[in-house]
mmCIF file with all atom_site columns, C-alpha atoms and ligand atoms in Angstrom:
data_model
loop_
_atom_site.group_PDB
_atom_site.id
_atom_site.type_symbol
_atom_site.label_atom_id
_atom_site.label_alt_id
_atom_site.label_comp_id
_atom_site.label_asym_id
_atom_site.label_entity_id
_atom_site.label_seq_id
_atom_site.pdbx_PDB_ins_code
_atom_site.Cartn_x
_atom_site.Cartn_y
_atom_site.Cartn_z
_atom_site.occupancy
_atom_site.B_iso_or_equiv
_atom_site.pdbx_formal_charge
_atom_site.auth_seq_id
_atom_site.auth_comp_id
_atom_site.auth_asym_id
_atom_site.auth_atom_id
_atom_site.pdbx_PDB_model_num
ATOM   1   C CA  . MET A 1 1   ? -3.958  10.110 25.685  1.00 86.00 ? 16  MET A CA  1
ATOM   2   C CA  . PRO A 1 2   ? -4.790  9.748  21.811  1.00 91.00 ? 17  PRO A CA  1
ATOM   3   C CA  . LYS A 1 3   ? -1.786  8.431  20.087  1.00 97.00 ? 18  LYS A CA  1
ATOM   4   C CA  . ARG A 1 4   ? -0.518  10.639 17.272  1.00 98.00 ? 19  ARG A CA  1
ATOM   5   C CA  . VAL A 1 5   ? 1.218   9.045  14.215  1.00 98.00 ? 20  VAL A CA  1
ATOM   6   C CA  . ILE A 1 6   ? 3.339   10.905 11.255  1.00 98.00 ? 21  ILE A CA  1
ATOM   7   C CA  . THR A 1 7   ? 4.602   9.873  7.922   1.00 98.00 ? 22  THR A CA  1
ATOM   8   C CA  . TYR A 1 8   ? 6.378   11.349 5.038   1.00 98.00 ? 23  TYR A CA  1
ATOM   9   C CA  . GLY A 1 9   ? 6.490   10.668 1.352   1.00 97.00 ? 24  GLY A CA  1
ATOM   10  C CA  . THR A 1 10  ? 5.493   11.673 -2.382  1.00 97.00 ? 25  THR A CA  1
ATOM   11  C CA  . PHE A 1 11  ? 2.635   9.390  -3.050  1.00 97.00 ? 26  PHE A CA  1
ATOM   12  C CA  . ASP A 1 12  ? 2.565   9.655  -6.481  1.00 96.00 ? 27  ASP A CA  1
ATOM   13  C CA  . LEU A 1 13  ? 0.167   7.666  -8.639  1.00 96.00 ? 28  LEU A CA  1
ATOM   14  C CA  . PHE A 1 14  ? -1.649  6.602  -5.313  1.00 96.00 ? 29  PHE A CA  1
ATOM   15  C CA  . HIS A 1 15  ? -1.583  2.756  -5.422  1.00 96.00 ? 30  HIS A CA  1
ATOM   16  C CA  . ILE A 1 16  ? -2.568  -0.058 -3.144  1.00 96.00 ? 31  ILE A CA  1
ATOM   17  C CA  . GLY A 1 17  ? 0.892   0.044  -1.594  1.00 96.00 ? 32  GLY A CA  1
ATOM   18  C CA  . HIS A 1 18  ? 0.163   3.431  -0.187  1.00 97.00 ? 33  HIS A CA  1
ATOM   19  C CA  . VAL A 1 19  ? -3.218  2.614  0.924   1.00 97.00 ? 34  VAL A CA  1
ATOM   20  C CA  . ARG A 1 20  ? -1.881  -0.434 2.588   1.00 97.00 ? 35  ARG A CA  1
ATOM   21  C CA  . LEU A 1 21  ? 0.845   1.412  4.428   1.00 98.00 ? 36  LEU A CA  1
ATOM   22  C CA  . LEU A 1 22  ? -1.835  4.313  5.422   1.00 98.00 ? 37  LEU A CA  1
ATOM   23  C CA  . HIS A 1 23  ? -4.256  1.823  6.762   1.00 98.00 ? 38  HIS A CA  1
ATOM   24  C CA  . ARG A 1 24  ? -1.570  0.221  8.888   1.00 97.00 ? 39  ARG A CA  1
ATOM   25  C CA  . LEU A 1 25  ? -0.334  3.465  10.118  1.00 98.00 ? 40  LEU A CA  1
ATOM   26  C CA  . ALA A 1 26  ? -4.077  4.628  11.098  1.00 98.00 ? 41  ALA A CA  1
ATOM   27  C CA  . GLY A 1 27  ? -4.036  1.331  13.092  1.00 97.00 ? 42  GLY A CA  1
ATOM   28  C CA  . LEU A 1 28  ? -1.028  2.430  14.911  1.00 97.00 ? 43  LEU A CA  1
ATOM   29  C CA  . GLY A 1 29  ? -2.862  5.544  16.662  1.00 98.00 ? 44  GLY A CA  1
ATOM   30  C CA  . ASP A 1 30  ? -5.673  7.675  16.963  1.00 98.00 ? 45  ASP A CA  1
ATOM   31  C CA  . HIS A 1 31  ? -4.521  10.318 14.264  1.00 98.00 ? 46  HIS A CA  1
ATOM   32  C CA  . LEU A 1 32  ? -2.439  10.039 11.293  1.00 98.00 ? 47  LEU A CA  1
ATOM   33  C CA  . THR A 1 33  ? -0.719  13.124 9.777   1.00 98.00 ? 48  THR A CA  1
ATOM   34  C CA  . VAL A 1 34  ? 0.895   12.639 6.153   1.00 98.00 ? 49  VAL A CA  1
ATOM   35  C CA  . CYS A 1 35  ? 3.611   15.137 5.042   1.00 98.00 ? 50  CYS A CA  1
ATOM   36  C CA  . VAL A 1 36  ? 3.434   15.034 1.305   1.00 98.00 ? 51  VAL A CA  1
ATOM   37  C CA  . SER A 1 37  ? 6.699   16.104 -0.670  1.00 98.00 ? 52  SER A CA  1
ATOM   38  C CA  . THR A 1 38  ? 5.972   19.114 -2.544  1.00 98.00 ? 53  THR A CA  1
ATOM   39  C CA  . ASP A 1 39  ? 7.116   19.295 -6.188  1.00 97.00 ? 54  ASP A CA  1
ATOM   40  C CA  . ALA A 1 40  ? 10.059  21.596 -5.473  1.00 97.00 ? 55  ALA A CA  1
ATOM   41  C CA  . PHE A 1 41  ? 11.301  18.897 -2.677  1.00 98.00 ? 56  PHE A CA  1
ATOM   42  C CA  . ASN A 1 42  ? 10.943  16.055 -5.013  1.00 97.00 ? 57  ASN A CA  1
ATOM   43  C CA  . GLU A 1 43  ? 13.536  17.697 -7.309  1.00 96.00 ? 58  GLU A CA  1
ATOM   44  C CA  . ILE A 1 44  ? 15.699  17.854 -4.352  1.00 96.00 ? 59  ILE A CA  1
ATOM   45  C CA  . LYS A 1 45  ? 14.873  14.049 -3.892  1.00 93.00 ? 60  LYS A CA  1
ATOM   46  C CA  . GLY A 1 46  ? 15.743  13.522 -7.473  1.00 94.00 ? 61  GLY A CA  1
ATOM   47  C CA  . LYS A 1 47  ? 11.945  12.384 -8.398  1.00 92.00 ? 62  LYS A CA  1
ATOM   48  C CA  . SER A 1 48  ? 9.667   13.891 -10.680 1.00 91.00 ? 63  SER A CA  1
ATOM   49  C CA  . SER A 1 49  ? 6.212   12.895 -9.801  1.00 93.00 ? 64  SER A CA  1
ATOM   50  C CA  . VAL A 1 50  ? 3.555   12.502 -12.308 1.00 94.00 ? 65  VAL A CA  1
ATOM   51  C CA  . ILE A 1 51  ? 0.489   13.889 -10.233 1.00 96.00 ? 66  ILE A CA  1
ATOM   52  C CA  . PRO A 1 52  ? 1.244   17.305 -9.181  1.00 96.00 ? 67  PRO A CA  1
ATOM   53  C CA  . TYR A 1 53  ? 1.474   18.134 -5.562  1.00 98.00 ? 68  TYR A CA  1
ATOM   54  C CA  . ASP A 1 54  ? -1.867  19.971 -5.171  1.00 97.00 ? 69  ASP A CA  1
ATOM   55  C CA  . GLN A 1 55  ? -3.677  16.792 -6.394  1.00 97.00 ? 70  GLN A CA  1
ATOM   56  C CA  . ARG A 1 56  ? -1.552  14.477 -4.436  1.00 98.00 ? 71  ARG A CA  1
ATOM   57  C CA  . VAL A 1 57  ? -2.794  16.569 -1.389  1.00 98.00 ? 72  VAL A CA  1
ATOM   58  C CA  . GLU A 1 58  ? -6.324  16.270 -2.545  1.00 97.00 ? 73  GLU A CA  1
ATOM   59  C CA  . ILE A 1 59  ? -5.995  12.354 -3.223  1.00 98.00 ? 74  ILE A CA  1
ATOM   60  C CA  . LEU A 1 60  ? -4.574  11.860 0.524   1.00 98.00 ? 75  LEU A CA  1
ATOM   61  C CA  . SER A 1 61  ? -7.098  14.263 2.154   1.00 98.00 ? 76  SER A CA  1
ATOM   62  C CA  . ALA A 1 62  ? -9.708  12.009 0.581   1.00 98.00 ? 77  ALA A CA  1
ATOM   63  C CA  . CYS A 1 63  ? -8.261  8.871  1.984   1.00 98.00 ? 78  CYS A CA  1
ATOM   64  C CA  . ARG A 1 64  ? -10.308 7.475  5.189   1.00 98.00 ? 79  ARG A CA  1
ATOM   65  C CA  . TYR A 1 65  ? -6.933  6.608  7.026   1.00 98.00 ? 80  TYR A CA  1
ATOM   66  C CA  . VAL A 1 66  ? -5.635  10.247 6.845   1.00 98.00 ? 81  VAL A CA  1
ATOM   67  C CA  . ASP A 1 67  ? -6.531  12.921 9.497   1.00 98.00 ? 82  ASP A CA  1
ATOM   68  C CA  . ALA A 1 68  ? -4.154  15.620 8.358   1.00 98.00 ? 83  ALA A CA  1
ATOM   69  C CA  . VAL A 1 69  ? -2.046  16.433 5.393   1.00 98.00 ? 84  VAL A CA  1
ATOM   70  C CA  . LEU A 1 70  ? 0.869   18.819 5.665   1.00 98.00 ? 85  LEU A CA  1
ATOM   71  C CA  . PRO A 1 71  ? 3.687   19.893 2.914   1.00 98.00 ? 86  PRO A CA  1
ATOM   72  C CA  . GLU A 1 72  ? 7.190   18.275 3.094   1.00 98.00 ? 87  GLU A CA  1
ATOM   73  C CA  . ASN A 1 73  ? 9.625   20.763 1.809   1.00 98.00 ? 88  ASN A CA  1
ATOM   74  C CA  . ASP A 1 74  ? 12.820  19.700 2.979   1.00 96.00 ? 89  ASP A CA  1
ATOM   75  C CA  . TRP A 1 75  ? 14.659  16.695 4.669   1.00 97.00 ? 90  TRP A CA  1
ATOM   76  C CA  . ALA A 1 76  ? 15.321  18.562 7.871   1.00 96.00 ? 91  ALA A CA  1
ATOM   77  C CA  . GLN A 1 77  ? 11.733  19.351 8.923   1.00 98.00 ? 92  GLN A CA  1
ATOM   78  C CA  . LYS A 1 78  ? 10.744  16.190 10.789  1.00 98.00 ? 93  LYS A CA  1
ATOM   79  C CA  . ARG A 1 79  ? 11.949  17.094 14.229  1.00 98.00 ? 94  ARG A CA  1
ATOM   80  C CA  . GLU A 1 80  ? 10.279  20.534 14.179  1.00 98.00 ? 95  GLU A CA  1
ATOM   81  C CA  . ASP A 1 81  ? 7.055   18.756 12.605  1.00 98.00 ? 96  ASP A CA  1
ATOM   82  C CA  . ILE A 1 82  ? 7.161   15.921 15.286  1.00 98.00 ? 97  ILE A CA  1
ATOM   83  C CA  . ARG A 1 83  ? 7.476   18.596 18.184  1.00 98.00 ? 98  ARG A CA  1
ATOM   84  C CA  . ARG A 1 84  ? 4.964   21.089 16.885  1.00 98.00 ? 99  ARG A CA  1
ATOM   85  C CA  . GLU A 1 85  ? 2.451   18.247 16.013  1.00 98.00 ? 100 GLU A CA  1
ATOM   86  C CA  . LYS A 1 86  ? 3.010   16.634 19.288  1.00 98.00 ? 101 LYS A CA  1
ATOM   87  C CA  . ILE A 1 87  ? 3.788   13.083 17.352  1.00 98.00 ? 102 ILE A CA  1
ATOM   88  C CA  . ASP A 1 88  ? 4.119   9.841  19.283  1.00 98.00 ? 103 ASP A CA  1
ATOM   89  C CA  . ILE A 1 89  ? 4.955   7.464  16.461  1.00 98.00 ? 104 ILE A CA  1
ATOM   90  C CA  . PHE A 1 90  ? 7.054   8.340  13.317  1.00 98.00 ? 105 PHE A CA  1
ATOM   91  C CA  . ALA A 1 91  ? 6.322   5.590  10.778  1.00 98.00 ? 106 ALA A CA  1
ATOM   92  C CA  . MET A 1 92  ? 7.684   4.651  7.268   1.00 97.00 ? 107 MET A CA  1
ATOM   93  C CA  . GLY A 1 93  ? 7.709   1.839  4.857   1.00 97.00 ? 108 GLY A CA  1
ATOM   94  C CA  . ASN A 1 94  ? 10.654  -0.206 5.594   1.00 96.00 ? 109 ASN A CA  1
ATOM   95  C CA  . ASP A 1 95  ? 12.768  0.755  2.569   1.00 95.00 ? 110 ASP A CA  1
ATOM   96  C CA  . TRP A 1 96  ? 13.745  3.711  5.060   1.00 97.00 ? 111 TRP A CA  1
ATOM   97  C CA  . SER A 1 97  ? 14.537  1.133  7.589   1.00 97.00 ? 112 SER A CA  1
ATOM   98  C CA  . GLY A 1 98  ? 17.172  2.588  10.036  1.00 97.00 ? 113 GLY A CA  1
ATOM   99  C CA  . LYS A 1 99  ? 17.145  5.869  8.193   1.00 98.00 ? 114 LYS A CA  1
ATOM   100 C CA  . PHE A 1 100 ? 15.622  7.886  10.706  1.00 98.00 ? 115 PHE A CA  1
ATOM   101 C CA  . ASP A 1 101 ? 16.379  6.193  13.912  1.00 98.00 ? 116 ASP A CA  1
ATOM   102 C CA  . ASP A 1 102 ? 17.765  9.567  15.090  1.00 98.00 ? 117 ASP A CA  1
ATOM   103 C CA  . LEU A 1 103 ? 14.041  10.644 15.511  1.00 98.00 ? 118 LEU A CA  1
ATOM   104 C CA  . GLY A 1 104 ? 13.897  8.285  18.403  1.00 98.00 ? 119 GLY A CA  1
ATOM   105 C CA  . ASP A 1 105 ? 14.657  10.735 21.162  1.00 98.00 ? 120 ASP A CA  1
ATOM   106 C CA  . LEU A 1 106 ? 11.596  12.561 20.396  1.00 98.00 ? 121 LEU A CA  1
ATOM   107 C CA  . CYS A 1 107 ? 9.077   9.707  19.558  1.00 98.00 ? 122 CYS A CA  1
ATOM   108 C CA  . GLU A 1 108 ? 8.746   5.935  18.580  1.00 98.00 ? 123 GLU A CA  1
ATOM   109 C CA  . VAL A 1 109 ? 10.158  5.144  15.149  1.00 98.00 ? 124 VAL A CA  1
ATOM   110 C CA  . VAL A 1 110 ? 8.487   2.486  13.353  1.00 98.00 ? 125 VAL A CA  1
ATOM   111 C CA  . TYR A 1 111 ? 9.307   0.694  9.880   1.00 98.00 ? 126 TYR A CA  1
ATOM   112 C CA  . LEU A 1 112 ? 6.482   -1.228 8.179   1.00 97.00 ? 127 LEU A CA  1
ATOM   113 C CA  . PRO A 1 113 ? 6.989   -3.584 5.650   1.00 96.00 ? 128 PRO A CA  1
ATOM   114 C CA  . ARG A 1 114 ? 6.355   -2.417 2.096   1.00 95.00 ? 129 ARG A CA  1
ATOM   115 C CA  . THR A 1 115 ? 3.783   -3.857 -0.178  1.00 95.00 ? 130 THR A CA  1
ATOM   116 C CA  . GLU A 1 116 ? 5.476   -5.937 -2.731  1.00 93.00 ? 131 GLU A CA  1
ATOM   117 C CA  . ASP A 1 117 ? 5.102   -6.046 -6.602  1.00 92.00 ? 132 ASP A CA  1
ATOM   118 C CA  . ILE A 1 118 ? 3.835   -2.503 -6.583  1.00 92.00 ? 133 ILE A CA  1
ATOM   119 C CA  . SER A 1 119 ? 5.517   0.848  -6.885  1.00 93.00 ? 134 SER A CA  1
ATOM   120 C CA  . THR A 1 120 ? 5.129   4.394  -8.547  1.00 92.00 ? 135 THR A CA  1
ATOM   121 C CA  . THR A 1 121 ? 8.218   3.347  -10.603 1.00 92.00 ? 136 THR A CA  1
ATOM   122 C CA  . SER A 1 122 ? 6.809   0.357  -12.096 1.00 93.00 ? 137 SER A CA  1
ATOM   123 C CA  . LEU A 1 123 ? 3.375   1.834  -12.832 1.00 91.00 ? 138 LEU A CA  1
ATOM   124 C CA  . LYS A 1 124 ? 5.574   4.736  -14.817 1.00 91.00 ? 139 LYS A CA  1
ATOM   125 C CA  . THR A 1 125 ? 7.239   2.076  -16.590 1.00 91.00 ? 140 THR A CA  1
ATOM   126 C CA  . TYR A 1 126 ? 4.262   0.213  -17.444 1.00 89.00 ? 141 TYR A CA  1
ATOM   127 C CA  . MET A 1 127 ? 2.632   3.603  -18.777 1.00 87.00 ? 142 MET A CA  1
ATOM   128 C CA  . ASP A 1 128 ? 5.763   4.255  -20.888 1.00 87.00 ? 143 ASP A CA  1
ATOM   129 C CA  . ALA A 1 129 ? 5.398   0.776  -22.452 1.00 86.00 ? 144 ALA A CA  1
ATOM   130 C CA  . LEU A 1 130 ? 1.909   1.219  -23.327 1.00 84.00 ? 145 LEU A CA  1
ATOM   131 C CA  . ARG A 1 131 ? 2.628   4.764  -24.745 1.00 87.00 ? 146 ARG A CA  1
ATOM   132 C CA  . SER A 1 132 ? 5.254   3.321  -26.884 1.00 87.00 ? 147 SER A CA  1
ATOM   133 C CA  . ASP A 1 133 ? 3.168   0.387  -28.003 1.00 86.00 ? 148 ASP A CA  1
ATOM   134 C CA  . GLN A 1 134 ? 0.669   2.915  -29.079 1.00 90.00 ? 149 GLN A CA  1
ATOM   135 C CA  . LEU A 1 135 ? 2.888   5.175  -30.975 1.00 88.00 ? 150 LEU A CA  1
ATOM   136 C CA  . ASP A 1 136 ? 4.411   2.252  -32.658 1.00 91.00 ? 151 ASP A CA  1
ATOM   137 C CA  . GLU A 1 137 ? 0.615   1.473  -33.736 1.00 93.00 ? 152 GLU A CA  1
ATOM   138 C CA  . ILE A 1 138 ? 0.130   4.959  -34.901 1.00 91.00 ? 153 ILE A CA  1
ATOM   139 C CA  . LYS A 1 139 ? 3.084   5.084  -36.971 1.00 92.00 ? 154 LYS A CA  1
ATOM   140 C CA  . HIS A 1 140 ? 1.947   1.703  -38.534 1.00 94.00 ? 155 HIS A CA  1
ATOM   141 C CA  . LEU A 1 141 ? -1.283  3.074  -39.255 1.00 94.00 ? 156 LEU A CA  1
ATOM   142 C CA  . ILE A 1 142 ? 0.218   6.104  -40.918 1.00 93.00 ? 157 ILE A CA  1
ATOM   143 C CA  . GLU A 1 143 ? 2.702   4.054  -42.976 1.00 93.00 ? 158 GLU A CA  1
ATOM   144 C CA  . THR A 1 144 ? -0.291  1.990  -44.081 1.00 95.00 ? 159 THR A CA  1
ATOM   145 C CA  . LEU A 1 145 ? -2.805  4.779  -44.874 1.00 94.00 ? 160 LEU A CA  1
ATOM   146 C CA  . GLY A 1 146 ? 0.337   6.193  -47.003 1.00 93.00 ? 161 GLY A CA  1
ATOM   147 C CA  . GLU A 1 147 ? 0.665   2.989  -49.014 1.00 93.00 ? 162 GLU A CA  1
ATOM   148 C CA  . LYS A 1 148 ? -2.964  2.865  -49.832 1.00 94.00 ? 163 LYS A CA  1
ATOM   149 C CA  . ALA A 1 149 ? -2.906  6.681  -50.719 1.00 92.00 ? 164 ALA A CA  1
ATOM   150 C CA  . ALA A 1 150 ? -0.019  6.113  -52.981 1.00 90.00 ? 165 ALA A CA  1
ATOM   151 C CA  . ALA A 1 151 ? -1.901  3.228  -54.694 1.00 89.00 ? 166 ALA A CA  1
ATOM   152 C CA  . LEU A 1 152 ? -4.748  5.307  -55.373 1.00 87.00 ? 167 LEU A CA  1
HETATM 153 N N1  . C2G B 2 .   ? 5.482   1.992  0.187   1.00 71.40 ? 136 C2G B N1  1
HETATM 154 C C1  . C2G B 2 .   ? 4.830   0.986  0.715   1.00 71.40 ? 136 C2G B C1  1
HETATM 155 N N2  . C2G B 2 .   ? 4.700   0.068  -0.200  1.00 71.40 ? 136 C2G B N2  1
HETATM 156 C C2  . C2G B 2 .   ? 4.962   0.178  -1.663  1.00 71.40 ? 136 C2G B C2  1
HETATM 157 C C3  . C2G B 2 .   ? 5.412   1.611  -2.155  1.00 71.40 ? 136 C2G B C3  1
HETATM 158 C C4  . C2G B 2 .   ? 5.479   2.470  -1.131  1.00 71.40 ? 136 C2G B C4  1
HETATM 159 O O1  . C2G B 2 .   ? 4.776   0.703  1.988   1.00 71.40 ? 136 C2G B O1  1
HETATM 160 N N3  . C2G B 2 .   ? 4.757   -0.648 -2.512  1.00 71.40 ? 136 C2G B N3  1
HETATM 161 C C5  . C2G B 2 .   ? 5.364   3.238  1.056   1.00 71.40 ? 136 C2G B C5  1
HETATM 162 C C6  . C2G B 2 .   ? 6.895   3.872  1.160   1.00 71.40 ? 136 C2G B C6  1
HETATM 163 O O2  . C2G B 2 .   ? 7.745   2.773  2.175   1.00 71.40 ? 136 C2G B O2  1
HETATM 164 C C7  . C2G B 2 .   ? 6.691   5.026  2.167   1.00 71.40 ? 136 C2G B C7  1
HETATM 165 C C8  . C2G B 2 .   ? 5.312   5.467  1.458   1.00 71.40 ? 136 C2G B C8  1
HETATM 166 O O3  . C2G B 2 .   ? 4.840   4.430  1.013   1.00 71.40 ? 136 C2G B O3  1
HETATM 167 O O4  . C2G B 2 .   ? 6.787   4.841  3.442   1.00 71.40 ? 136 C2G B O4  1
HETATM 168 C C9  . C2G B 2 .   ? 5.498   6.631  0.429   1.00 71.40 ? 136 C2G B C9  1
HETATM 169 O O5  . C2G B 2 .   ? 6.674   6.134  -0.601  1.00 71.40 ? 136 C2G B O5  1
HETATM 170 P P1  . C2G B 2 .   ? 7.001   7.210  -1.530  1.00 71.40 ? 136 C2G B P1  1
HETATM 171 O O6  . C2G B 2 .   ? 5.804   8.111  -2.158  1.00 71.40 ? 136 C2G B O6  1
HETATM 172 O O7  . C2G B 2 .   ? 7.730   6.434  -2.579  1.00 71.40 ? 136 C2G B O7  1
HETATM 173 O O8  . C2G B 2 .   ? 7.801   8.267  -0.538  1.00 71.40 ? 136 C2G B O8  1
HETATM 174 P P2  . C2G B 2 .   ? 9.552   8.367  -0.498  1.00 71.40 ? 136 C2G B P2  1
HETATM 175 O O9  . C2G B 2 .   ? 9.647   8.965  -1.939  1.00 71.40 ? 136 C2G B O9  1
HETATM 176 O O10 . C2G B 2 .   ? 10.100  7.259  -0.148  1.00 71.40 ? 136 C2G B O10 1
HETATM 177 O O11 . C2G B 2 .   ? 9.533   9.674  0.212   1.00 71.40 ? 136 C2G B O11 1
HETATM 178 O O12 . C2G B 2 .   ? 11.298  12.123 3.873   1.00 71.40 ? 136 C2G B O12 1
HETATM 179 C C10 . C2G B 2 .   ? 10.812  10.881 3.414   1.00 71.40 ? 136 C2G B C10 1
HETATM 180 C C11 . C2G B 2 .   ? 10.599  10.908 1.801   1.00 71.40 ? 136 C2G B C11 1
HETATM 181 O O13 . C2G B 2 .   ? 9.676   11.959 1.829   1.00 71.40 ? 136 C2G B O13 1
HETATM 182 C C12 . C2G B 2 .   ? 9.782   9.371  1.502   1.00 71.40 ? 136 C2G B C12 1
#
């Protein structure tokens, strides 16, 4: 019987950590379903994603390791998803280790090591740092131009 795998996440600013996780999840079975947190659910999670939900769905749907993409609207939908989608393996990165063991009566629960040194948060921090550098440069240019204009 083909093995069906499911995972959940925001997958904002799609990066190598996400790709490597999905690659490994695809290797656990024959079919991988990814449930993507909607923008509304992200607010409940206390997260605001840079990339809107519909684009995150499109990006994941284009990923060679992903066979199906569904919305994640709330914390409590996993049991119903696992039953409806006839899931054999529920898998997440190990930053969630132990958090979903209660699903063990429905399917195998697996936590895989995260990819080190990359996260959506670190990418956002880097982008913010870039942005503030550019703003400082623009302010400096304006001041310099102002001084030159005053000297005319
Ligand atoms: N991940 C990873 N390596 C990274 C970053 C993320 O393996 N460097 C994994 C996470 O462990 C998670 C998946 O990629 O399994 C998606 O990560 P997020 O988009 O941050 O998802 P999260 O906010 O943890 O949402 O109901 C579960 C939640 O929706 C999970």
